[in-house]
mmCIF file of C-alpha atoms in Angstrom:
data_model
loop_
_atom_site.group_PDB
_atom_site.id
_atom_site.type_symbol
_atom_site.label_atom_id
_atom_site.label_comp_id
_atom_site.label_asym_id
_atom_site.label_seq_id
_atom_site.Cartn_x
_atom_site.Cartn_y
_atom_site.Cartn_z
ATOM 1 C CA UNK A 858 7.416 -1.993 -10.297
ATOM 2 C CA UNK A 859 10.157 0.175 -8.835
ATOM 3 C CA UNK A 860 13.135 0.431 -7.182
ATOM 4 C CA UNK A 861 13.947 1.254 -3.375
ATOM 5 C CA UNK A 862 16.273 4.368 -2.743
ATOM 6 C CA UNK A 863 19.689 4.065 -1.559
ATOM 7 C CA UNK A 864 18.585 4.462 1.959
ATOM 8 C CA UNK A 865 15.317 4.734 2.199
ATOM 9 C CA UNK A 866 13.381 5.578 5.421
ATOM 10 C CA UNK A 867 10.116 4.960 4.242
ATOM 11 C CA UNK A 868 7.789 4.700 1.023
ATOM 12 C CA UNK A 869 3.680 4.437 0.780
ATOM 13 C CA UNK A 870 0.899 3.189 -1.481
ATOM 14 C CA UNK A 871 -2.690 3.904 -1.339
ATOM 15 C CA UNK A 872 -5.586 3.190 -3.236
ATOM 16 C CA UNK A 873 -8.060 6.217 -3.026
ATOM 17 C CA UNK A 874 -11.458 7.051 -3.698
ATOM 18 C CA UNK A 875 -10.092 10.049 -5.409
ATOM 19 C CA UNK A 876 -7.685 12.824 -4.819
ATOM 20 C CA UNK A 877 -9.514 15.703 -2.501
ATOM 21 C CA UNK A 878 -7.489 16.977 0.389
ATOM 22 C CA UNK A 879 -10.449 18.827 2.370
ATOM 23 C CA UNK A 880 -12.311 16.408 3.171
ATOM 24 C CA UNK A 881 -9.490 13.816 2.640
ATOM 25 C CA UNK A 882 -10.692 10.972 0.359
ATOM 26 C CA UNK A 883 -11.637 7.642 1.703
ATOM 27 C CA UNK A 884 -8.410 5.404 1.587
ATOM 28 C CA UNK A 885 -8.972 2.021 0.713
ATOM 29 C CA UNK A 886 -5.788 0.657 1.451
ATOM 30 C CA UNK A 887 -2.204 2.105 2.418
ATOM 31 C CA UNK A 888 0.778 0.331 2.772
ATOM 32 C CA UNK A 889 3.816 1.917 4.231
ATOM 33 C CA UNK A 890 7.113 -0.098 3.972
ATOM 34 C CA UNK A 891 8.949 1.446 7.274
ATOM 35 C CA UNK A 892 12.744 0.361 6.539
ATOM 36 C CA UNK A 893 13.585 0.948 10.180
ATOM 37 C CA UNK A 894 11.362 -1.005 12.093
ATOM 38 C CA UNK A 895 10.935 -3.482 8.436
ATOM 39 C CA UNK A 896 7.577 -3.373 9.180
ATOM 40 C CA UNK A 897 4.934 -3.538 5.654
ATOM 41 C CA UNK A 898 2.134 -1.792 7.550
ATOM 42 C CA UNK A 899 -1.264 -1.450 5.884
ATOM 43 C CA UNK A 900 -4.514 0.409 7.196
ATOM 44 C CA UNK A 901 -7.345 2.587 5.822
ATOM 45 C CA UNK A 902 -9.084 5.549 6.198
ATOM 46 C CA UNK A 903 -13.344 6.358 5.816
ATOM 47 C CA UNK A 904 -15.085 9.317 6.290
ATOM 48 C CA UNK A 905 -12.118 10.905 8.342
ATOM 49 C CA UNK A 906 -11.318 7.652 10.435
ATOM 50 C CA UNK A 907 -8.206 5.384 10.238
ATOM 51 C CA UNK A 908 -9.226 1.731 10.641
ATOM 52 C CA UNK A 909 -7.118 -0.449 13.060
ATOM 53 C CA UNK A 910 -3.474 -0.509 11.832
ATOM 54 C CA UNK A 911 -1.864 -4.154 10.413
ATOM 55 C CA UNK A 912 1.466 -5.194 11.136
ATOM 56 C CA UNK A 913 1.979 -8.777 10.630
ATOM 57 C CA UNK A 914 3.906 -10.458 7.867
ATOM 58 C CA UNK A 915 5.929 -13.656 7.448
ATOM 59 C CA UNK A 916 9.029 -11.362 6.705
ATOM 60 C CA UNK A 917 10.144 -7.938 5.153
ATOM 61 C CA UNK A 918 10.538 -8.167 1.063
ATOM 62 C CA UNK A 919 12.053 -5.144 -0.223
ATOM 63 C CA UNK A 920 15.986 -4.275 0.030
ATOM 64 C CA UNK A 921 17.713 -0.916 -0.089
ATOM 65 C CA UNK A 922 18.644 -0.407 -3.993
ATOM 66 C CA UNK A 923 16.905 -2.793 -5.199
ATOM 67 C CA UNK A 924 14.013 -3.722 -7.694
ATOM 68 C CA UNK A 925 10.723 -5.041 -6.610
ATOM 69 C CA UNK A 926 7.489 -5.698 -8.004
ATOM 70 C CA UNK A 927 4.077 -5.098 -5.647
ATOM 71 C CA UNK A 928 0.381 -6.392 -7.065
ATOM 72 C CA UNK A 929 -2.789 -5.439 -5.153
ATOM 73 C CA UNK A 930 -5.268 -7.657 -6.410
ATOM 74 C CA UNK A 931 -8.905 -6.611 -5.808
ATOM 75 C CA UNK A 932 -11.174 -9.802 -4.235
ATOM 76 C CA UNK A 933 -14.146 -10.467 -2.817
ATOM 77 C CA UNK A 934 -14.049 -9.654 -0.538
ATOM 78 C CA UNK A 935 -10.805 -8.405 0.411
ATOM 79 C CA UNK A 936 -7.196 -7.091 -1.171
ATOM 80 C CA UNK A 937 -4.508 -9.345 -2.049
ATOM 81 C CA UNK A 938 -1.079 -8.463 -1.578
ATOM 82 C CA UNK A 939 1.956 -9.724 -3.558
ATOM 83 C CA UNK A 940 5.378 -8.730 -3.385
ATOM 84 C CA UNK A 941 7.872 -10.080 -6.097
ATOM 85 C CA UNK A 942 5.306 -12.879 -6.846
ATOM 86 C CA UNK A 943 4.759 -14.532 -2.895
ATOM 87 C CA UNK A 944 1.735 -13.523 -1.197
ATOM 88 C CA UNK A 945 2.504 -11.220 2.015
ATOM 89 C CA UNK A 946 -0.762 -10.671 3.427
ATOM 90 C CA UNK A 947 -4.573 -10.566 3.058
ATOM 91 C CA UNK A 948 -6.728 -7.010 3.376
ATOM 92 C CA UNK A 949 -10.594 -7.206 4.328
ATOM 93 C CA UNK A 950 -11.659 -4.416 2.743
ATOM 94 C CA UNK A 951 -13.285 -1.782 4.365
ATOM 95 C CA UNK A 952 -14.821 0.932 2.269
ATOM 96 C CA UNK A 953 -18.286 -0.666 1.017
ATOM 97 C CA UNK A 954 -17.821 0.726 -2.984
ATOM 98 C CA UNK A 955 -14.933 -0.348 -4.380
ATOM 99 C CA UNK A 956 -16.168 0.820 -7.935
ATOM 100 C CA UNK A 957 -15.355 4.388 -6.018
ATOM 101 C CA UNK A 958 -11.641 3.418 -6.107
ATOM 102 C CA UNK A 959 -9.777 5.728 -8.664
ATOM 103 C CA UNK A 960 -6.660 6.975 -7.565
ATOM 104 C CA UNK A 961 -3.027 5.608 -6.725
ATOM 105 C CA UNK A 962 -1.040 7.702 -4.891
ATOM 106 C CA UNK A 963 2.663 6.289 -4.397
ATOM 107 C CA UNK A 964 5.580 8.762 -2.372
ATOM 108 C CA UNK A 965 8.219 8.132 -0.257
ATOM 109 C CA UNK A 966 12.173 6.710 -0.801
ATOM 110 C CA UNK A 967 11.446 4.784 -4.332
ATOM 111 C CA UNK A 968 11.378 5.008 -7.812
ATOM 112 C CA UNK A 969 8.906 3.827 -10.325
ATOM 113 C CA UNK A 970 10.050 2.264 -13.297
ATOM 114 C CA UNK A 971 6.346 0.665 -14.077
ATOM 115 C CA UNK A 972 2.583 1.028 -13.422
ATOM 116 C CA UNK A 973 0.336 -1.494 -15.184
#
């Protein structure tokens, strides 16, 4: 849970197979909320290699100064995305060990009031 800066230009989330920087960890899934284009865009990123970028939702769910709630909900065999309780989108996933997931990083124009 969080809320969404004043005016924010963007914020991310990723789920990584840890934290290293050199090599970069495998992402598993990032979503970027770009409030300029209000685009939710979500990709990933093995062995060095972003995966084919996603763009498409039914419409753009967070608002400047505002509170939201996101839930990434590990299937088989993909992610599931919520926003405020509606379904945005579906994630095949990508990286073949998902027990290797370990690691949220979350930065950009927000502020976390809740991880659970």
């Amino acid at each position: 849970m969080g809320i969404v800066d004043v005016n924010p230009e963007s914020f991310a989330i990723s789920l990584t197979c840890g934290d290293s920087e050199d090599p970069p960890a495998d992402v598993a899934i990032e979503l970027r909320a770009v409030f300029t284009d209000r685009q939710l865009l979500r990709n990933s990123c093995v062995s060095g290699q972003k995966g084919e970028e996603q763009s498409a939702i039914p419409y753009f769910p967070f608002i400047p100064d505002q509170p939201f709630r996101v839930e990434i909900l590990c299937e088989h065999p993909r992610f599931r995305v919520f926003v405020d309780g509606h379904q945005l989108f579906d994630f095949y996933h990508r990286i073949q060990t998902l027990s290797a997931i370990d690691t949220i990083k979350i930065n950009g124009d927000l502020q976390i009031t809740k991880l659970g």
